[in-house]
JSON list of C-alpha atoms in Angstrom, two decimals:
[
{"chain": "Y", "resi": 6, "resn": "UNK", "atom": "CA", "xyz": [12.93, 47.40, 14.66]},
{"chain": "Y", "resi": 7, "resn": "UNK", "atom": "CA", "xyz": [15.06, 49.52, 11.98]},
{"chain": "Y", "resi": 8, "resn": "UNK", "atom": "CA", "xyz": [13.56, 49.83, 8.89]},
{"chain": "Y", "resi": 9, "resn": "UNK", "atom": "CA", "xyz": [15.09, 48.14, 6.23]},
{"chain": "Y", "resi": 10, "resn": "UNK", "atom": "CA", "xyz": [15.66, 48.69, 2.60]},
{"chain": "Y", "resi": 11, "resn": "UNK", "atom": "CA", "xyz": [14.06, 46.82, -0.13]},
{"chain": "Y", "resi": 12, "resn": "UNK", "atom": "CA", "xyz": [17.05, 45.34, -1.06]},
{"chain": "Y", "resi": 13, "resn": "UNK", "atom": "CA", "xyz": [17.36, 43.82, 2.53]},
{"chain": "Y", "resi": 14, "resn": "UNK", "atom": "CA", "xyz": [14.12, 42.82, 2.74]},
{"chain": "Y", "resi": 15, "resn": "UNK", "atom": "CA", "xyz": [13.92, 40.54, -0.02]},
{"chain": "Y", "resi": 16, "resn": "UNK", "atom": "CA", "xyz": [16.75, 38.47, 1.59]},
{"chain": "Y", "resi": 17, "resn": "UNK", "atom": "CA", "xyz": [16.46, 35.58, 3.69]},
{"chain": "Y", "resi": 18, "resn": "UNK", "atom": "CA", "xyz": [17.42, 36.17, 7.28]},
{"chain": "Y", "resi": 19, "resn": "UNK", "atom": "CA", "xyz": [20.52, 35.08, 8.16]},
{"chain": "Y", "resi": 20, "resn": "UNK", "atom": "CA", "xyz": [22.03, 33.58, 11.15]},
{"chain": "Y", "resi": 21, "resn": "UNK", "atom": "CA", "xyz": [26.09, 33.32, 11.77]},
{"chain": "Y", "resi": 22, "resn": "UNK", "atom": "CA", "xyz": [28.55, 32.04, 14.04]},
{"chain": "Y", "resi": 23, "resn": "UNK", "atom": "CA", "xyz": [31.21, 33.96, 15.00]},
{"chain": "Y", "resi": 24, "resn": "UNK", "atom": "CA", "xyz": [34.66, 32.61, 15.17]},
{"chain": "Y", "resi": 25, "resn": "UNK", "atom": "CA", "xyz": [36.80, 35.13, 17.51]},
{"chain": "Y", "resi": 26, "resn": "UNK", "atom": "CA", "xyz": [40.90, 34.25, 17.16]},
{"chain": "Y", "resi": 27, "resn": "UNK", "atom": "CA", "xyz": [41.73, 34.02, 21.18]},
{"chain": "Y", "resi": 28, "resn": "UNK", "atom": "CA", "xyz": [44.98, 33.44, 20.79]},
{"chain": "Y", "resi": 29, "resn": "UNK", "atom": "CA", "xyz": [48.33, 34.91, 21.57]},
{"chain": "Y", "resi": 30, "resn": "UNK", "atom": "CA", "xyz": [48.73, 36.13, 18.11]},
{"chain": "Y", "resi": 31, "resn": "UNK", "atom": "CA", "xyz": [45.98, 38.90, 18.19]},
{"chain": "Y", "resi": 32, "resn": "UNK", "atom": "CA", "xyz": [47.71, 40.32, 21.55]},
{"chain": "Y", "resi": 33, "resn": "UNK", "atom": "CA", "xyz": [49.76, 42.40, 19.58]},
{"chain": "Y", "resi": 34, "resn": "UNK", "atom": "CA", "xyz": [49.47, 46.26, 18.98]},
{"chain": "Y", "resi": 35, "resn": "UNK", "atom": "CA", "xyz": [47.48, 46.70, 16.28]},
{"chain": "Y", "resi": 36, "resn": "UNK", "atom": "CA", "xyz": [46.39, 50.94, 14.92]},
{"chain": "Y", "resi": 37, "resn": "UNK", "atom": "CA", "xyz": [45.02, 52.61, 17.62]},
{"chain": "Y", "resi": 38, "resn": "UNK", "atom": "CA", "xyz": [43.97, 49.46, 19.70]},
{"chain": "Y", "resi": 39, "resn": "UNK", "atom": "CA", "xyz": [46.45, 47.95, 22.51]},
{"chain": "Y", "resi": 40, "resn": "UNK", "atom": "CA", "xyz": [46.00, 44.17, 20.85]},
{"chain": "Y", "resi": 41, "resn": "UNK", "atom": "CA", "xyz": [44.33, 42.92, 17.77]},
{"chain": "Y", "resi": 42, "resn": "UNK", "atom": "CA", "xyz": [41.88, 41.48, 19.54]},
{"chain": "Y", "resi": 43, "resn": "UNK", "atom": "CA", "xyz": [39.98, 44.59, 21.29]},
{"chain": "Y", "resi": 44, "resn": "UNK", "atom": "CA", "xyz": [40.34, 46.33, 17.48]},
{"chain": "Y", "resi": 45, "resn": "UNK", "atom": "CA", "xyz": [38.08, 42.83, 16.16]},
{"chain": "Y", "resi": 46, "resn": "UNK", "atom": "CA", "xyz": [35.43, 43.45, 18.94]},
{"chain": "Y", "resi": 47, "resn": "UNK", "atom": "CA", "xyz": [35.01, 47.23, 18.29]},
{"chain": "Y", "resi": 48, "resn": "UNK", "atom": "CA", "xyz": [34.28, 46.48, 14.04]},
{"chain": "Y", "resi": 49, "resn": "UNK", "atom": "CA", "xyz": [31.86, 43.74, 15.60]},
{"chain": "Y", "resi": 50, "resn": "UNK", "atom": "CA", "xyz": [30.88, 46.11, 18.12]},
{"chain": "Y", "resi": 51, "resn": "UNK", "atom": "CA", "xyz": [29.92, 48.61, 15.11]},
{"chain": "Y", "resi": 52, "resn": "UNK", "atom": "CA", "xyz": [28.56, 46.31, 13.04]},
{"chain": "Y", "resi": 53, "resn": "UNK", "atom": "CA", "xyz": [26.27, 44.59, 15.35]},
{"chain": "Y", "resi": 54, "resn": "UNK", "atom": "CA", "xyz": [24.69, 48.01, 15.75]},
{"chain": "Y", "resi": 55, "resn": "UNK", "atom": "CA", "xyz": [24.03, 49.34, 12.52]},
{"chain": "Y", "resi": 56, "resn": "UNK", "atom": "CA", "xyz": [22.99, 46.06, 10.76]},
{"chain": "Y", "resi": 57, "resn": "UNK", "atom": "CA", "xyz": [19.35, 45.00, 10.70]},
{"chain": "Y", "resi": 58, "resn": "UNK", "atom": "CA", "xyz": [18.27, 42.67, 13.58]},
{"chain": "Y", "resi": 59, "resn": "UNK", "atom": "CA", "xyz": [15.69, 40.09, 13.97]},
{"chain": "Y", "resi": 60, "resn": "UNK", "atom": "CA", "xyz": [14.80, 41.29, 17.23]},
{"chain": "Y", "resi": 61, "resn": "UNK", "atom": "CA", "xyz": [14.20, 37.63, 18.94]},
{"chain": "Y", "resi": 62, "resn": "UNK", "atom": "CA", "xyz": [16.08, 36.61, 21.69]},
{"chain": "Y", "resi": 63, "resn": "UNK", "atom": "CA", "xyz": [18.40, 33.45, 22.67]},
{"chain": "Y", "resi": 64, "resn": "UNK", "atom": "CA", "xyz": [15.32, 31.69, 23.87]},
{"chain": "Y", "resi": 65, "resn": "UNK", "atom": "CA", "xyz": [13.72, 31.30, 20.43]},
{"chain": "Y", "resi": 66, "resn": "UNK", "atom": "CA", "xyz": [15.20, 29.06, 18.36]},
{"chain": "Y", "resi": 67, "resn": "UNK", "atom": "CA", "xyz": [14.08, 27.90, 14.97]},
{"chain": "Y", "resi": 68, "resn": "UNK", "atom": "CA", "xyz": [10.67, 29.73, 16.14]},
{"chain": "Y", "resi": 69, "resn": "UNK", "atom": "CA", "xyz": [11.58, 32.71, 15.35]},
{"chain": "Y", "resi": 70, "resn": "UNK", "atom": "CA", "xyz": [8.51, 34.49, 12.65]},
{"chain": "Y", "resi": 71, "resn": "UNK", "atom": "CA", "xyz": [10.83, 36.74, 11.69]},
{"chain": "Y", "resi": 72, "resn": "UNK", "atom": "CA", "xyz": [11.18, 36.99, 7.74]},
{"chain": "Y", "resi": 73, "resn": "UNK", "atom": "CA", "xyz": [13.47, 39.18, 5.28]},
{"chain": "Y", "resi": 74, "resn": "UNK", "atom": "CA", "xyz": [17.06, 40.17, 6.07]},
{"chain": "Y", "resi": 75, "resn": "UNK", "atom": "CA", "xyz": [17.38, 39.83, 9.22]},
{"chain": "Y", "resi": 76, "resn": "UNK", "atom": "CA", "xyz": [20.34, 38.34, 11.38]},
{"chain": "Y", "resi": 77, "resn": "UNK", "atom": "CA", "xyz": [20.61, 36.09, 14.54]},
{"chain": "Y", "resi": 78, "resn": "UNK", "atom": "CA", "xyz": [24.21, 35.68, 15.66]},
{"chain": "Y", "resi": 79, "resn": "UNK", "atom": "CA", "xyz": [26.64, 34.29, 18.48]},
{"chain": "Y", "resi": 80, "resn": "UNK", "atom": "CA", "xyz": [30.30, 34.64, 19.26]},
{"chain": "Y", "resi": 81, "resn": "UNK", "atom": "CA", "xyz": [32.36, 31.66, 20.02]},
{"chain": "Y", "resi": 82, "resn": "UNK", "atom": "CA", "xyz": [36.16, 32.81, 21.08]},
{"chain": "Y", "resi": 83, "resn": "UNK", "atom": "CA", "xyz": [38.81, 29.71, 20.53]},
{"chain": "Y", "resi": 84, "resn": "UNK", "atom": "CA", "xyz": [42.67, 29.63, 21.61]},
{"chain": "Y", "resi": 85, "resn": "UNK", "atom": "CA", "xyz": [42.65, 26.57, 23.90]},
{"chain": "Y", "resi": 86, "resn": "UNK", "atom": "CA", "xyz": [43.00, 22.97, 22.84]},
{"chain": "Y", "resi": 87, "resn": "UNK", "atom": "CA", "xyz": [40.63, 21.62, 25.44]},
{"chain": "Y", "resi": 88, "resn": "UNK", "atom": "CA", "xyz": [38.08, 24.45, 25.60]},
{"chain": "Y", "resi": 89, "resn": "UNK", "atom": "CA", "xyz": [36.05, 27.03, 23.95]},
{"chain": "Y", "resi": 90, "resn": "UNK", "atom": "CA", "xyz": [34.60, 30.47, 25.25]},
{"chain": "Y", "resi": 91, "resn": "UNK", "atom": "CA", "xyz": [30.77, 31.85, 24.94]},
{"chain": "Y", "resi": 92, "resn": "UNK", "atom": "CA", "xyz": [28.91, 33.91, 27.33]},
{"chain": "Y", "resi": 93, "resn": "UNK", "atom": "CA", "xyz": [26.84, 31.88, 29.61]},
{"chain": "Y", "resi": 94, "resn": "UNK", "atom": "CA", "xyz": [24.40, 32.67, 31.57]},
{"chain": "Y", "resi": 95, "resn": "UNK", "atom": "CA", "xyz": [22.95, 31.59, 34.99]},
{"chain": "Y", "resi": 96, "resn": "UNK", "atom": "CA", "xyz": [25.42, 29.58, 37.72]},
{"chain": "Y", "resi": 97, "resn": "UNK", "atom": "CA", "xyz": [27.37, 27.44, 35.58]},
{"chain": "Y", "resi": 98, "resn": "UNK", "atom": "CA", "xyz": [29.50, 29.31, 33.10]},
{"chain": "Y", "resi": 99, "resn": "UNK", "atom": "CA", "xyz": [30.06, 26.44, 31.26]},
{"chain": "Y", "resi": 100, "resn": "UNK", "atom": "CA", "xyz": [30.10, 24.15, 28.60]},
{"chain": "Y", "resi": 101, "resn": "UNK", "atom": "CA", "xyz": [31.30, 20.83, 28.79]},
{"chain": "Y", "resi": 102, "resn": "UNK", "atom": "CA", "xyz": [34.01, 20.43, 26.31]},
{"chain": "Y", "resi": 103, "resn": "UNK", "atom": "CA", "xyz": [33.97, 17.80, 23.49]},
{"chain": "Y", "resi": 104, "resn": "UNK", "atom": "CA", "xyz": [36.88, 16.17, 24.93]},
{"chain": "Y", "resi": 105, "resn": "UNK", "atom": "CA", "xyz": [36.16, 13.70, 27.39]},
{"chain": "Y", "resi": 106, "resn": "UNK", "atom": "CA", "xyz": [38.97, 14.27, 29.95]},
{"chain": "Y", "resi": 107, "resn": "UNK", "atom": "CA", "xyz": [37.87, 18.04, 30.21]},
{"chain": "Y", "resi": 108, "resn": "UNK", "atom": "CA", "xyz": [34.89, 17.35, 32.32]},
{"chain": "Y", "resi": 109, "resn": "UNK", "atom": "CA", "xyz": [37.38, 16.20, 34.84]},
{"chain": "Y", "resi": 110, "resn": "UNK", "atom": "CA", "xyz": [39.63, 19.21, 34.78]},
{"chain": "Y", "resi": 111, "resn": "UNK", "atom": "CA", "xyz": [36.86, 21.48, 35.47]},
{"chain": "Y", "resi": 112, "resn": "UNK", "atom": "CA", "xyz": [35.78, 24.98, 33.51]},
{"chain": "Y", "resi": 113, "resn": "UNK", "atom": "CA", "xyz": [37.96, 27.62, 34.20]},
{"chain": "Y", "resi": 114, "resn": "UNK", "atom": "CA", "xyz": [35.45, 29.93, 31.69]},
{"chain": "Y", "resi": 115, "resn": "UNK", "atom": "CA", "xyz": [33.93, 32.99, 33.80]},
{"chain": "Y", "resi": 116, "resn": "UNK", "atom": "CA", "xyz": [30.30, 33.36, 33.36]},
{"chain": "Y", "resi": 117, "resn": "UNK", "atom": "CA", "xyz": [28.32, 36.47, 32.90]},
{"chain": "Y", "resi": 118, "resn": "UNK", "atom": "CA", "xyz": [27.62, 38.53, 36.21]},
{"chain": "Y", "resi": 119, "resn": "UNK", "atom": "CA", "xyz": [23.79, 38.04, 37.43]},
{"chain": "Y", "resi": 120, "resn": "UNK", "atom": "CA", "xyz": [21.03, 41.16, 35.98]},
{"chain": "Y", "resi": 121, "resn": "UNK", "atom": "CA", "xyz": [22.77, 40.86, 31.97]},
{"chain": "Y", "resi": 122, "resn": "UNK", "atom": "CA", "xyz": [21.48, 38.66, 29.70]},
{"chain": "Y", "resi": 123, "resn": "UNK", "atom": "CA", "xyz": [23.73, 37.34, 26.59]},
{"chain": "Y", "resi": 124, "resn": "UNK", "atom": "CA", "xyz": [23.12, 34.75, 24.03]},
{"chain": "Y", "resi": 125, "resn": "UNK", "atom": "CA", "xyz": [24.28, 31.99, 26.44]},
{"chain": "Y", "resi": 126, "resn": "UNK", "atom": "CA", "xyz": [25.92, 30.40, 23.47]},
{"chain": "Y", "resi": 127, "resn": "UNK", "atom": "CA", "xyz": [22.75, 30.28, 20.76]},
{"chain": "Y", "resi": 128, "resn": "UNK", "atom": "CA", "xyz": [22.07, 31.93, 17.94]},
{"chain": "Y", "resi": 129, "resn": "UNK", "atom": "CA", "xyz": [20.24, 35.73, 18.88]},
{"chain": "Y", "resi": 130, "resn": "UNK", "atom": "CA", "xyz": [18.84, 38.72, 17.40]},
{"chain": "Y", "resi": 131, "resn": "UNK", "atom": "CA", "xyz": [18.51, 41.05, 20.34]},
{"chain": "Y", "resi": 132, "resn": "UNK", "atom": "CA", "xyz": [21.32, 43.64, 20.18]},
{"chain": "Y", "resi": 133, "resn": "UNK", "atom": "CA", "xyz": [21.31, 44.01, 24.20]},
{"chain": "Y", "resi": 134, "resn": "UNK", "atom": "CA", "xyz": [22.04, 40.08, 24.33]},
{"chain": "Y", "resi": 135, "resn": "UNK", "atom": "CA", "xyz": [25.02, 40.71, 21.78]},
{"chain": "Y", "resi": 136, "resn": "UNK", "atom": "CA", "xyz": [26.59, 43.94, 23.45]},
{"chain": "Y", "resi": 137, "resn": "UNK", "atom": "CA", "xyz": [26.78, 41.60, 26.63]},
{"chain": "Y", "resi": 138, "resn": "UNK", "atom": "CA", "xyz": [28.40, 39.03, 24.68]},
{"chain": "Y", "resi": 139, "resn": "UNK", "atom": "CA", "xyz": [30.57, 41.06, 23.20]},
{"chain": "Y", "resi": 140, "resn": "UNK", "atom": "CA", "xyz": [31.34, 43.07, 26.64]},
{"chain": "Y", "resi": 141, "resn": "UNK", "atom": "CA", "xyz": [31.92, 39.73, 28.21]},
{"chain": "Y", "resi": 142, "resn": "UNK", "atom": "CA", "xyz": [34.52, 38.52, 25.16]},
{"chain": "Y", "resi": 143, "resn": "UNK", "atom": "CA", "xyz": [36.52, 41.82, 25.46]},
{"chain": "Y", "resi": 144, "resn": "UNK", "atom": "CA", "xyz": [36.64, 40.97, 29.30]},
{"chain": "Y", "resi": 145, "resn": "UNK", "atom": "CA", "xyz": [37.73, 37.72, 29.20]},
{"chain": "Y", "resi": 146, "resn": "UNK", "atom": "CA", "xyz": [40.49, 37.40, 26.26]},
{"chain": "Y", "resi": 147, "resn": "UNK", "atom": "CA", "xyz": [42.04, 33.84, 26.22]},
{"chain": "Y", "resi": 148, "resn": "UNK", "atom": "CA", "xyz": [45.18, 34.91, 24.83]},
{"chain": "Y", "resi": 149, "resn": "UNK", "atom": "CA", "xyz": [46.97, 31.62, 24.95]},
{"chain": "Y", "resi": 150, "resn": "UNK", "atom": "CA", "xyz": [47.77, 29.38, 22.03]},
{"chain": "Y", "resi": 151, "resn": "UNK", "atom": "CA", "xyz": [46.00, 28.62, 18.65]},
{"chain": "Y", "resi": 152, "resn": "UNK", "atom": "CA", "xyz": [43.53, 25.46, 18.58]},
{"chain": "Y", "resi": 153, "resn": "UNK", "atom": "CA", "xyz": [40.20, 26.00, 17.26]},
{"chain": "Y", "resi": 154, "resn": "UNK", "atom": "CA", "xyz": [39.09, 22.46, 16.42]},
{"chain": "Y", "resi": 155, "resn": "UNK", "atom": "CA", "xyz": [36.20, 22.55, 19.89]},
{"chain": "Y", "resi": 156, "resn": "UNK", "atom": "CA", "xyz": [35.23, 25.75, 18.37]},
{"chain": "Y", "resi": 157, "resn": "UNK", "atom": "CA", "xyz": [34.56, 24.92, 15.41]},
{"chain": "Y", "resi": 158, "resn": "UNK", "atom": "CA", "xyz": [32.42, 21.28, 16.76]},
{"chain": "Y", "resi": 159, "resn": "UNK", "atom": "CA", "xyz": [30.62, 24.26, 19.37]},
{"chain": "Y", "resi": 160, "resn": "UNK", "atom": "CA", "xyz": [29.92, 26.26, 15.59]},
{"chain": "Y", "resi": 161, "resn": "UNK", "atom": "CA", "xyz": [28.05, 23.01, 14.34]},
{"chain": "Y", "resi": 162, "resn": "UNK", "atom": "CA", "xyz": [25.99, 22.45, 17.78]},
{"chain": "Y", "resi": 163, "resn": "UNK", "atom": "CA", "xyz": [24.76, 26.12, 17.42]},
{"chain": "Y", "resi": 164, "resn": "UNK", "atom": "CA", "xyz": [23.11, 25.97, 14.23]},
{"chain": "Y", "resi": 165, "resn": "UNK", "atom": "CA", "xyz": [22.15, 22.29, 15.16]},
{"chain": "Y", "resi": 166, "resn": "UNK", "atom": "CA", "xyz": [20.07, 23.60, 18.55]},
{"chain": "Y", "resi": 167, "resn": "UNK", "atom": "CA", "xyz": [18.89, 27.18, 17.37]}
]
């Protein structure tokens, strides 16, 4: 655990969804980074490291003891009209979408390779979990059109189920 300063402390933890722009538009050049996109996940990337975390896991849940300014977090990356992208773990990669004629189109989402461990889509504290999400983002950029309305319905079912 990093220590934290007293005005940290006396916060409430805090849990957040991230909403990561998949789309065509952040493939462009952008400073030193070849796309927009990579240049979002490295200020995550630094972020995620430096800011005080609870320390819990994806497992956890509203369980977590944890108390005074403290985040959970999760990444969610839309582009696609009929699907959004989290790091899964275990077999199945994937979600089902909230669209009904998804399920019969099949996921086309890569999952996480076996020995990592990443949020699997919940809300978590453990900064090895969100390094693997965020390696597995930057490795799997949609790139493709802007729709974010199943991302933002996958947002909502986070917070509902952690």
């Amino acid at each position: 655990p990093k220590c934290k300063s007293t005005t940290v402390s006396s916060c409430p933890d805090l849990d957040v969804v991230f909403l990561l722009d998949g789309s065509g538009s952040m493939n462009s050049r952008f400073g030193t980074h070849p796309n927009g996109y990579y240049g979002m996940l490295e200020v995550l990337r630094d972020w995620v490291r430096t800011i005080p975390l609870t320390g819990d896991d994806h497992t956890v849940g509203v369980g977590s003891a944890v108390k005074g300014g403290s985040f959970r977090m999760t990444f969610v990356q839309f582009s696609l009209e009929d699907e959004y992208w989290v790091c899964r773990n275990g077999a199945d990669g994937c979600k089902k979408s909230v669209f009904s004629w998804w399920s019969q189109t099949g996921c086309k989402q890569p999952r996480l390779p076996a020995g990592k461990t990443c949020s699997d889509g919940r809300l978590s504290g453990d900064l090895s979990e969100l390094e693997n999400d965020l390696d597995w983002h930057e490795a799997n950029f949609m790139a493709d059109v802007t729709y974010m309305a199943s991302a933002l319905k996958d947002a909502v079912d986070i917070f509902h189920d952690s």
